[in-house]
Coordinates of C-alpha atoms in Angstrom, one line a residue:
M1 CA 26.8 -33.8 14.8
A2 CA 29.3 -31.4 13.4
P3 CA 32.0 -30.2 15.9
L4 CA 31.7 -26.9 17.8
L5 CA 34.1 -24.2 16.6
T6 CA 36.1 -22.7 19.4
D7 CA 38.9 -21.0 17.4
P8 CA 39.2 -17.4 18.8
R9 CA 39.1 -16.0 15.3
V10 CA 35.8 -17.8 14.5
R11 CA 34.3 -16.7 17.8
S12 CA 35.4 -13.1 17.1
A13 CA 33.7 -13.2 13.7
Y14 CA 30.4 -13.9 15.4
S15 CA 30.8 -11.4 18.2
E16 CA 28.8 -8.6 16.4
G17 CA 25.5 -8.2 14.6
A18 CA 23.9 -5.1 13.1
G19 CA 23.2 -3.5 16.5
I20 CA 25.3 -1.9 19.2
Y21 CA 26.9 -4.9 20.8
R22 CA 30.2 -6.9 20.7
I23 CA 29.9 -10.1 22.8
V24 CA 32.4 -12.9 22.0
P25 CA 30.6 -16.3 22.2
A26 CA 32.0 -19.4 23.9
A27 CA 31.7 -21.4 20.6
V28 CA 30.0 -21.5 17.2
A29 CA 27.9 -24.3 15.8
I30 CA 27.0 -24.5 12.1
P31 CA 24.3 -27.2 11.6
E32 CA 24.1 -29.1 8.4
Q33 CA 20.7 -30.7 9.0
I34 CA 17.9 -30.6 11.6
E35 CA 19.4 -33.6 13.5
D36 CA 22.4 -31.4 14.3
V37 CA 20.1 -28.8 15.9
R38 CA 18.3 -31.5 17.9
A39 CA 21.6 -32.9 19.1
W40 CA 23.0 -29.5 20.1
V41 CA 19.8 -28.7 22.1
R42 CA 20.1 -32.0 24.0
D43 CA 23.8 -31.3 24.6
A44 CA 23.0 -27.7 25.8
E45 CA 20.4 -29.0 28.3
R46 CA 23.0 -31.4 29.7
S47 CA 25.7 -28.8 30.0
G48 CA 23.6 -25.8 30.7
S49 CA 25.3 -23.9 27.9
P50 CA 23.0 -21.3 26.3
L51 CA 22.2 -21.5 22.6
I52 CA 21.9 -18.3 20.6
P53 CA 20.2 -18.9 17.2
R54 CA 21.3 -16.5 14.5
G55 CA 20.4 -15.9 10.9
A56 CA 22.3 -13.3 8.8
G57 CA 23.1 -11.2 11.9
S58 CA 21.1 -8.2 10.7
G59 CA 19.0 -7.9 13.8
M60 CA 19.4 -4.7 15.7
P61 CA 18.6 -5.2 19.4
G62 CA 21.2 -7.9 20.3
G63 CA 19.2 -11.1 20.1
N64 CA 21.8 -12.6 17.7
V65 CA 24.9 -12.3 20.0
G66 CA 25.7 -13.8 23.4
R67 CA 28.2 -15.6 25.5
G68 CA 26.9 -19.1 24.9
V69 CA 27.0 -21.1 21.7
I70 CA 26.0 -19.2 18.5
L71 CA 23.9 -21.5 16.3
D72 CA 24.4 -20.2 12.8
M73 CA 21.1 -21.0 11.0
S74 CA 21.9 -19.0 7.9
R75 CA 23.5 -21.7 5.8
A76 CA 22.1 -25.2 5.7
F77 CA 18.3 -24.8 5.6
M78 CA 17.9 -23.7 2.0
E79 CA 15.0 -25.8 0.8
L80 CA 12.3 -23.7 -1.0
E81 CA 9.1 -25.1 -2.5
I82 CA 6.3 -23.0 -4.0
D83 CA 2.8 -24.5 -4.0
A84 CA 1.1 -22.0 -6.4
R85 CA -2.3 -23.6 -6.2
R86 CA -2.4 -23.2 -2.4
R87 CA -0.4 -20.0 -2.5
I88 CA 2.1 -21.4 0.0
A89 CA 5.9 -21.2 0.1
R90 CA 7.7 -23.8 2.3
A91 CA 11.1 -22.3 3.1
G92 CA 14.0 -23.5 5.2
A93 CA 15.1 -21.2 8.0
S94 CA 18.1 -20.0 5.9
V95 CA 16.0 -18.9 2.9
T96 CA 15.8 -15.1 2.6
W97 CA 12.8 -12.9 1.9
A98 CA 14.4 -12.1 -1.5
Q99 CA 14.6 -15.8 -2.4
V100 CA 11.0 -16.4 -1.4
Q101 CA 10.0 -13.4 -3.6
Q102 CA 12.0 -14.7 -6.5
G103 CA 10.5 -18.1 -6.3
A104 CA 7.0 -16.8 -5.8
A105 CA 7.2 -14.2 -8.6
A106 CA 7.5 -16.9 -11.2
H107 CA 3.9 -17.8 -10.3
G108 CA 2.6 -14.2 -10.1
L109 CA 2.8 -14.3 -6.3
R110 CA 4.7 -12.6 -3.5
L111 CA 5.2 -12.4 0.3
P112 CA 3.8 -8.9 1.0
P113 CA 5.6 -8.0 4.2
D114 CA 8.9 -6.6 3.0
P115 CA 11.5 -5.8 5.6
S116 CA 14.1 -3.3 4.5
S117 CA 16.7 -6.0 5.1
G118 CA 14.9 -8.4 2.8
A119 CA 18.0 -9.1 0.6
F120 CA 19.5 -11.0 3.5
A121 CA 16.7 -11.4 6.2
T122 CA 16.2 -15.1 6.7
S123 CA 12.9 -16.8 7.1
G124 CA 13.8 -18.0 10.6
G125 CA 14.9 -14.5 11.6
M126 CA 11.7 -12.9 10.2
V127 CA 9.6 -15.2 12.3
A128 CA 11.7 -14.8 15.3
T129 CA 11.2 -11.0 15.4
N130 CA 7.7 -10.8 13.8
A131 CA 9.4 -8.6 11.1
A132 CA 7.6 -6.0 9.1
G133 CA 8.8 -3.2 6.9
P134 CA 7.5 -0.3 4.7
R135 CA 4.4 -2.1 3.5
S136 CA 3.2 -3.1 6.9
V137 CA 0.7 -0.2 6.9
R138 CA -1.4 -2.3 4.5
Y139 CA -0.2 -5.9 4.9
G140 CA 0.9 -6.0 8.6
S141 CA 3.9 -7.8 10.0
V142 CA 4.8 -11.3 9.0
R143 CA 2.5 -12.8 11.7
P144 CA -0.7 -13.2 9.6
W145 CA 1.4 -14.6 6.7
V146 CA 2.9 -17.5 8.7
E147 CA 0.9 -20.7 8.1
A148 CA 3.2 -23.0 10.1
V149 CA 6.7 -23.2 11.6
E150 CA 9.0 -26.2 12.2
V151 CA 10.6 -25.8 15.6
V152 CA 13.2 -27.7 17.6
G153 CA 12.3 -27.3 21.3
A154 CA 13.1 -28.6 24.7
G155 CA 14.5 -32.2 24.7
G156 CA 15.5 -31.7 21.0
E157 CA 11.9 -32.4 19.9
A158 CA 11.2 -31.3 16.3
R159 CA 7.6 -30.6 15.3
W160 CA 5.5 -28.6 12.9
I161 CA 3.1 -26.1 14.5
K162 CA 0.4 -25.2 12.2
R163 CA -2.1 -22.3 12.2
G164 CA -5.6 -23.5 12.9
A165 CA -4.3 -26.5 14.8
G166 CA -5.4 -25.2 18.2
S167 CA -3.8 -24.2 21.4
A168 CA -0.5 -25.1 23.0
E169 CA -0.4 -28.1 25.4
R170 CA 2.5 -26.5 27.3
F171 CA 0.8 -23.2 28.0
A172 CA -2.8 -22.1 28.1
I173 CA -4.7 -18.8 28.6
Q174 CA -5.8 -18.6 32.2
R175 CA -8.7 -16.9 33.8
G176 CA -7.8 -13.2 34.0
D177 CA -5.2 -13.4 31.1
R178 CA -7.6 -11.8 28.7
D179 CA -7.9 -8.8 31.0
L180 CA -4.1 -8.7 31.2
V181 CA -3.6 -8.6 27.4
G182 CA -5.9 -5.7 27.2
S183 CA -3.1 -3.7 28.7
F184 CA -0.8 -4.4 25.7
P185 CA 0.3 -1.2 23.8
R186 CA -2.5 0.0 21.5
T187 CA -0.3 0.6 18.6
R188 CA -0.6 -0.5 15.0
K189 CA 2.5 -2.7 15.4
N190 CA 4.2 -4.4 18.3
S191 CA 7.1 -6.8 18.4
S192 CA 7.8 -6.3 22.1
G193 CA 7.2 -9.0 24.8
Y194 CA 5.6 -12.3 24.1
A195 CA 2.5 -12.2 21.9
L196 CA 0.0 -13.3 24.5
D197 CA -2.5 -10.9 23.0
A198 CA -2.2 -12.6 19.5
F199 CA -2.4 -16.0 21.2
A200 CA -5.5 -15.0 23.2
A201 CA -7.2 -13.8 20.1
S202 CA -6.4 -16.7 17.8
G203 CA -5.9 -19.7 20.1
D204 CA -3.1 -20.8 17.8
E205 CA 0.2 -22.0 19.4
V206 CA 2.1 -20.7 16.3
D207 CA 1.4 -17.2 17.5
L208 CA 3.5 -17.8 20.7
L209 CA 6.5 -18.7 18.6
I210 CA 6.3 -15.8 16.2
G211 CA 8.2 -12.9 17.7
A212 CA 9.8 -15.1 20.5
E213 CA 13.3 -14.3 19.2
G214 CA 14.5 -17.9 19.6
T215 CA 13.8 -18.0 23.3
L216 CA 11.2 -20.8 23.2
G217 CA 12.8 -22.9 20.5
I218 CA 14.7 -22.8 17.2
V219 CA 12.8 -22.3 14.0
T220 CA 14.1 -24.6 11.2
A221 CA 11.5 -24.0 8.5
V222 CA 8.5 -21.8 7.7
E223 CA 5.4 -22.1 5.6
W224 CA 4.5 -18.7 4.2
R225 CA 1.2 -17.6 2.8
L226 CA 1.5 -15.8 -0.5
D227 CA -0.6 -13.2 -2.3
P228 CA -1.0 -12.2 -5.9
I229 CA 1.4 -9.4 -7.1
P230 CA -0.7 -6.2 -7.6
R231 CA -1.2 -5.2 -11.2
A232 CA -0.5 -1.4 -10.7
S233 CA 1.1 1.0 -8.4
A234 CA 1.7 4.7 -8.1
G235 CA 2.9 7.2 -5.5
V236 CA 3.7 10.6 -4.3
A237 CA 6.4 12.4 -2.3
L238 CA 4.9 15.0 0.1
S239 CA 7.1 17.7 1.7
L240 CA 5.7 19.0 4.9
A241 CA 6.8 22.4 6.3
S242 CA 6.0 21.6 9.9
L243 CA 6.1 18.5 12.2
D244 CA 2.7 19.6 13.5
A245 CA 1.2 18.5 10.2
L246 CA 2.7 15.0 10.4
G247 CA 0.0 13.3 12.5
E248 CA -2.9 14.8 10.4
A249 CA -1.2 13.9 7.1
A250 CA -0.4 10.3 8.2
T251 CA -3.9 9.8 9.6
Y252 CA -5.5 11.0 6.3
L253 CA -3.2 8.9 4.2
V254 CA -4.0 5.7 6.1
T255 CA -7.7 6.2 5.2
L256 CA -6.7 5.9 1.5
D257 CA -5.3 2.4 2.1
P258 CA -1.7 3.0 1.0
S259 CA 0.8 0.2 0.8
A260 CA 3.6 2.4 2.3
V261 CA 3.9 5.7 4.0
E262 CA 7.6 6.3 4.8
L263 CA 8.9 9.1 6.9
L264 CA 12.2 10.9 6.3
D265 CA 12.7 13.5 9.1
R266 CA 14.8 16.7 8.6
S267 CA 17.5 15.0 10.7
L268 CA 17.9 12.4 8.0
L269 CA 17.2 14.7 5.0
D270 CA 20.3 16.7 5.9
F271 CA 22.3 13.6 5.2
V272 CA 20.4 12.9 2.0
A273 CA 21.2 16.4 0.9
Q274 CA 24.9 15.8 1.6
A275 CA 24.7 12.7 -0.6
G276 CA 23.3 14.8 -3.5
G277 CA 19.6 14.4 -3.0
A278 CA 17.3 17.3 -4.0
I279 CA 15.4 18.3 -0.8
P280 CA 12.7 21.0 -1.0
P281 CA 13.7 24.1 0.9
G282 CA 12.0 24.5 4.2
A283 CA 10.9 20.8 4.4
E284 CA 10.8 19.6 8.0
C285 CA 10.0 16.0 6.8
L286 CA 9.2 14.1 3.7
L287 CA 6.5 11.4 3.3
L288 CA 7.0 8.8 0.6
V289 CA 3.6 7.2 -0.2
E290 CA 2.8 4.2 -2.4
F291 CA -0.5 2.9 -3.5
E292 CA -1.1 -0.6 -5.0
R293 CA -4.3 -1.2 -6.9
D294 CA -5.8 -3.6 -9.5
T295 CA -5.7 -1.0 -12.3
A296 CA -3.4 1.9 -13.3
A297 CA -6.4 4.2 -13.3
A298 CA -7.3 3.3 -9.8
A299 CA -3.7 3.8 -8.6
R300 CA -3.4 7.2 -10.3
G301 CA -6.8 8.2 -8.9
V302 CA -5.9 7.6 -5.3
V303 CA -2.6 9.6 -5.8
G304 CA -4.7 12.5 -6.9
D305 CA -6.9 12.1 -3.8
A306 CA -3.8 12.2 -1.6
V307 CA -2.4 15.3 -3.2
R308 CA -5.7 17.2 -3.1
G309 CA -6.5 16.1 0.4
L310 CA -3.2 17.3 1.8
Q311 CA -2.5 20.4 -0.3
H312 CA -3.1 22.7 2.7
L313 CA -0.3 21.0 4.5
T314 CA 2.3 20.4 1.8
L315 CA 5.1 22.5 0.4
Q316 CA 5.6 20.3 -2.6
A317 CA 4.1 17.1 -4.1
D318 CA 6.0 15.0 -6.6
T319 CA 3.9 12.3 -8.2
A320 CA 4.9 9.0 -9.7
L321 CA 2.3 7.2 -11.9
D322 CA 4.1 4.0 -12.6
R323 CA 6.8 1.6 -11.2
A324 CA 9.7 3.5 -12.9
G325 CA 8.5 6.7 -11.3
L326 CA 8.2 5.1 -7.9
E327 CA 11.8 3.9 -8.2
R328 CA 12.8 7.5 -8.9
L329 CA 10.9 8.8 -5.8
W330 CA 12.3 6.1 -3.5
S331 CA 15.9 6.7 -4.7
I332 CA 16.0 9.6 -2.2
R333 CA 15.5 7.1 0.6
H334 CA 18.3 4.9 -0.7
L335 CA 20.8 7.9 -0.5
A336 CA 20.5 8.0 3.3
S337 CA 22.4 4.8 4.1
P338 CA 25.5 5.5 2.0
A339 CA 25.6 9.0 3.6
L340 CA 25.5 7.5 7.1
A341 CA 28.1 4.9 6.1
R342 CA 30.6 7.7 5.3
L343 CA 30.6 9.0 8.8
P344 CA 34.1 9.0 10.3
E345 CA 35.1 6.4 12.9
T346 CA 34.6 9.0 15.6
R347 CA 30.9 9.3 14.7
R348 CA 29.4 5.8 14.8
S349 CA 25.8 5.1 14.1
L350 CA 24.4 3.4 17.2
Q351 CA 20.8 2.1 17.3
V352 CA 20.0 2.6 21.0
V353 CA 16.4 3.9 20.6
E354 CA 15.7 2.5 17.1
D355 CA 12.3 0.9 17.0
G356 CA 9.7 2.8 19.0
C357 CA 6.1 2.8 17.8
V358 CA 3.3 5.1 19.0
P359 CA -0.5 5.5 18.3
L360 CA -0.7 7.3 15.0
E361 CA -2.3 10.4 16.5
R362 CA 0.8 10.8 18.7
L363 CA 3.4 10.5 15.9
A364 CA 4.2 14.2 15.6
E365 CA 4.6 14.4 19.4
Y366 CA 7.0 11.5 19.4
V367 CA 9.2 12.9 16.6
T368 CA 9.3 16.3 18.3
G369 CA 10.2 14.6 21.6
L370 CA 12.9 12.6 20.0
R371 CA 14.5 15.7 18.5
A372 CA 14.2 17.5 21.9
A373 CA 15.8 14.6 23.8
A374 CA 18.7 14.4 21.3
A375 CA 19.3 18.1 21.5
R376 CA 19.1 18.1 25.3
H377 CA 21.8 15.4 25.5
E378 CA 23.8 16.7 22.5
V379 CA 23.6 13.4 20.6
P380 CA 22.9 14.0 16.9
V381 CA 20.3 11.6 15.5
A382 CA 18.9 10.6 12.1
I383 CA 15.1 9.8 12.2
F384 CA 13.1 7.9 9.7
G385 CA 10.4 5.2 9.7
H386 CA 7.0 4.0 8.8
A387 CA 4.7 6.9 9.3
G388 CA 1.5 5.1 8.5
D389 CA 2.1 2.9 11.5
G390 CA 3.4 5.5 13.9
H391 CA 6.7 3.6 13.8
V392 CA 10.0 5.5 14.0
H393 CA 13.6 4.3 13.6
V394 CA 16.5 6.4 15.1
N395 CA 20.2 6.2 14.5
A396 CA 22.1 7.9 17.3
L397 CA 25.3 9.5 16.0
P398 CA 27.5 10.3 19.0
D399 CA 30.9 11.8 18.8
L400 CA 33.1 9.2 20.5
T401 CA 35.8 11.8 21.2
R402 CA 33.4 13.8 23.4
P403 CA 33.7 13.4 27.1
R404 CA 30.9 11.3 28.7
W405 CA 29.4 10.3 25.4
R406 CA 28.3 7.0 26.9
E407 CA 26.4 8.8 29.7
A408 CA 24.7 11.0 27.1
L409 CA 23.6 7.8 25.2
Q410 CA 22.2 6.3 28.4
A411 CA 20.3 9.5 29.2
L412 CA 18.9 9.5 25.6
Y413 CA 17.8 5.9 26.0
D414 CA 16.1 6.6 29.4
D415 CA 14.3 9.7 28.1
V416 CA 13.0 8.1 24.9
L417 CA 11.6 5.1 26.8
A418 CA 9.9 7.5 29.2
L419 CA 8.5 9.4 26.2
L420 CA 7.2 6.2 24.6
Q421 CA 5.5 5.1 27.8
H422 CA 3.9 8.6 28.2
L423 CA 2.5 8.4 24.6
G424 CA 1.1 4.9 25.0
G425 CA 3.8 3.4 22.7
T426 CA 5.8 0.2 22.5
P427 CA 9.6 0.0 22.5
S428 CA 9.6 -2.3 19.5
G429 CA 7.5 -2.1 16.4
E430 CA 9.2 -4.7 14.3
H431 CA 12.8 -5.6 15.5
G432 CA 12.1 -7.3 18.8
D433 CA 13.4 -6.6 22.2
G434 CA 16.7 -8.5 22.1
R435 CA 19.0 -7.7 25.0
L436 CA 18.7 -4.0 24.4
R437 CA 15.2 -3.5 25.7
A438 CA 14.6 -6.6 27.8
G439 CA 15.0 -4.8 31.2
A440 CA 12.7 -2.0 30.1
L441 CA 9.6 -4.2 29.4
A442 CA 8.3 -4.3 33.0
S443 CA 7.6 -0.5 32.8
F444 CA 5.5 -1.1 29.7
F445 CA 3.7 -4.4 30.6
G446 CA 3.5 -4.3 34.4
P447 CA 4.3 -7.1 36.9
A448 CA 1.3 -9.4 36.2
L449 CA 2.1 -9.7 32.5
M450 CA 5.8 -10.1 33.1
S451 CA 5.0 -12.9 35.4
R452 CA 3.0 -14.6 32.6
F453 CA 5.9 -14.0 30.2
R454 CA 8.1 -15.9 32.7
D455 CA 5.5 -18.7 32.9
L456 CA 5.6 -19.0 29.2
K457 CA 9.4 -19.1 29.0
T458 CA 9.5 -21.8 31.7
A459 CA 6.8 -23.9 30.0
Y460 CA 8.8 -24.0 26.7
D461 CA 12.3 -23.8 28.0
P462 CA 12.6 -25.3 31.5
G463 CA 16.4 -25.4 31.3
S464 CA 16.6 -21.8 30.2
I465 CA 19.0 -22.6 27.3
F466 CA 17.3 -20.8 24.5
N467 CA 18.7 -17.3 24.1
P468 CA 18.5 -16.3 27.8
G469 CA 18.6 -12.6 28.5
V470 CA 16.5 -11.9 25.5
I471 CA 12.9 -10.5 26.1
L472 CA 13.3 -11.5 29.8
P473 CA 16.4 -9.7 31.2
A474 CA 19.4 -11.2 32.8
A475 CA 20.0 -10.4 36.4
D476 CA 22.9 -8.1 35.5
W477 CA 21.1 -6.4 32.6
A478 CA 22.6 -3.1 31.5
P479 CA 21.4 -1.9 28.1
L480 CA 24.6 -0.2 27.1
A481 CA 27.1 -2.8 28.4
D482 CA 29.2 -4.7 25.8
L483 CA 29.2 -1.9 23.2
K484 CA 31.1 -2.6 20.0
V485 CA 32.7 0.9 20.3
G486 CA 34.8 2.6 23.0
N487 CA 37.9 1.8 24.9
D488 CA 36.3 -1.1 26.9
A489 CA 34.9 -2.9 23.8
A490 CA 35.8 -6.6 23.8
A491 CA 39.2 -7.2 22.2
I492 CA 39.1 -9.1 18.9
P493 CA 41.7 -9.3 16.1
G494 CA 42.0 -6.0 14.2
D495 CA 41.5 -7.5 10.8
I496 CA 38.2 -9.1 11.8
A497 CA 37.1 -5.9 13.5
G498 CA 37.7 -4.1 10.3
R499 CA 35.8 -6.6 8.2
L500 CA 32.9 -6.5 10.6
R501 CA 32.9 -2.7 10.3
E502 CA 32.8 -3.0 6.5
I503 CA 29.9 -5.4 6.6
E504 CA 28.1 -2.8 8.8
R505 CA 28.9 0.0 6.4
S506 CA 27.8 -1.9 3.3
A507 CA 24.9 -3.9 4.9
A508 CA 26.6 -7.1 3.5
W509 CA 25.1 -9.3 6.1
S510 CA 24.8 -12.3 3.8
T511 CA 28.6 -12.5 3.9
S512 CA 29.7 -15.8 5.5
K513 CA 31.2 -15.0 8.9
L514 CA 33.8 -17.8 8.4
D515 CA 35.1 -15.8 5.4
L516 CA 36.1 -13.1 7.8
T517 CA 38.5 -15.4 9.6
R518 CA 40.9 -15.8 6.7
Q519 CA 44.3 -14.4 7.5
P520 CA 45.1 -11.2 5.6

């Protein structure tokens, strides 16, 4: 077993992920093989020291940071084997979505769910959060594309859990559970809580591990189901003059079976305009729509259907009838991140309400409510997301020089969670609960389901060593404690803090965190 790393600079380099937190761990472990993971699990059970599995660190809600031992799963598990005949990719936990795509493309195949972080999102991380992305409107989250996972669980036991192999020995659906799971949010996507609804429907143990955020065991490998690459694609950018049109437009577009319906709200379009993007005057939001079909004629035909069907709602429709045209349309989305990255240090982007999902017919209400809450608490926001799923991301952009900015963020957090609950939504569509939302789940799921969540955790992790405080809250849970900004942020070396900030600005999450520790 490789030694634990306890050097303060190494621990500091792992104190942050892509979200809002800075928590300095007790140590860092970098396994070289599965036997190292098994040994560290057994050691953690003896010592009671928590293990926090971590991929690239791009997760938003804080499931990749903690005060125990960070288990860096982003480096050693790099095996990738494509079985084109069976349309299966067997990937180590460290293999990224982009690497799976590259390997599969040589055989005319792909993994359809495409998280926006795909360049660095690891297979283990995608399974842990039930990741999704722009194409989830047609292809769903990663859940139906997972054929099997290799997991190291309690006692250091390593085993493959395969879809279709049947129910879990450790945990079974009880009488009354099926009634309970009927109270899950009725949204097109959900990565909040444990997936008892998916488990009740499939009877497959693998569904309990998907979306569990490393709280039931540590994923070391994944078997992905692949699909043929579509032959043709086309799309359209639709500018809407009113948010009131958003729900009607998204609902209509979904009937046309799009592969993506992306939302750019006016709050984000303002930043795009600052970065040089051409925004139609008067547009309250922009929908970027993509269709994938077997022929170019079919793809172009459905674009025409979208334009004609929504002409009464749109200010402008810009069509793209091939892949090159689509790249041009989507370039406007890619201007947003660089613009946000240029914010001054006094205006940090903080993802405190960044993953809510509502029933599609409530989408316009949700965006309107988000804008109102942000204005009420004087916290600027940038709003975007996956309109075809009713799924919205929010970057809060507080002025850190403003008095009581932290209280304003907390008030925004509270109001948006209340809004989600009122609209029948879920606090997480694709990123998971992490530490950020753990204490809020009881208000969405109720005491009976929360009790069953705790039963599941105990069945798989009796020593509570796997990522405690994630999904099920710690006793001292406070969502905006341990922020990476502000005067009370944990002290780490200034050069490492600067390098972590640059990773955040440039989304360079594939950077080895050990490289950050080199002396300037």
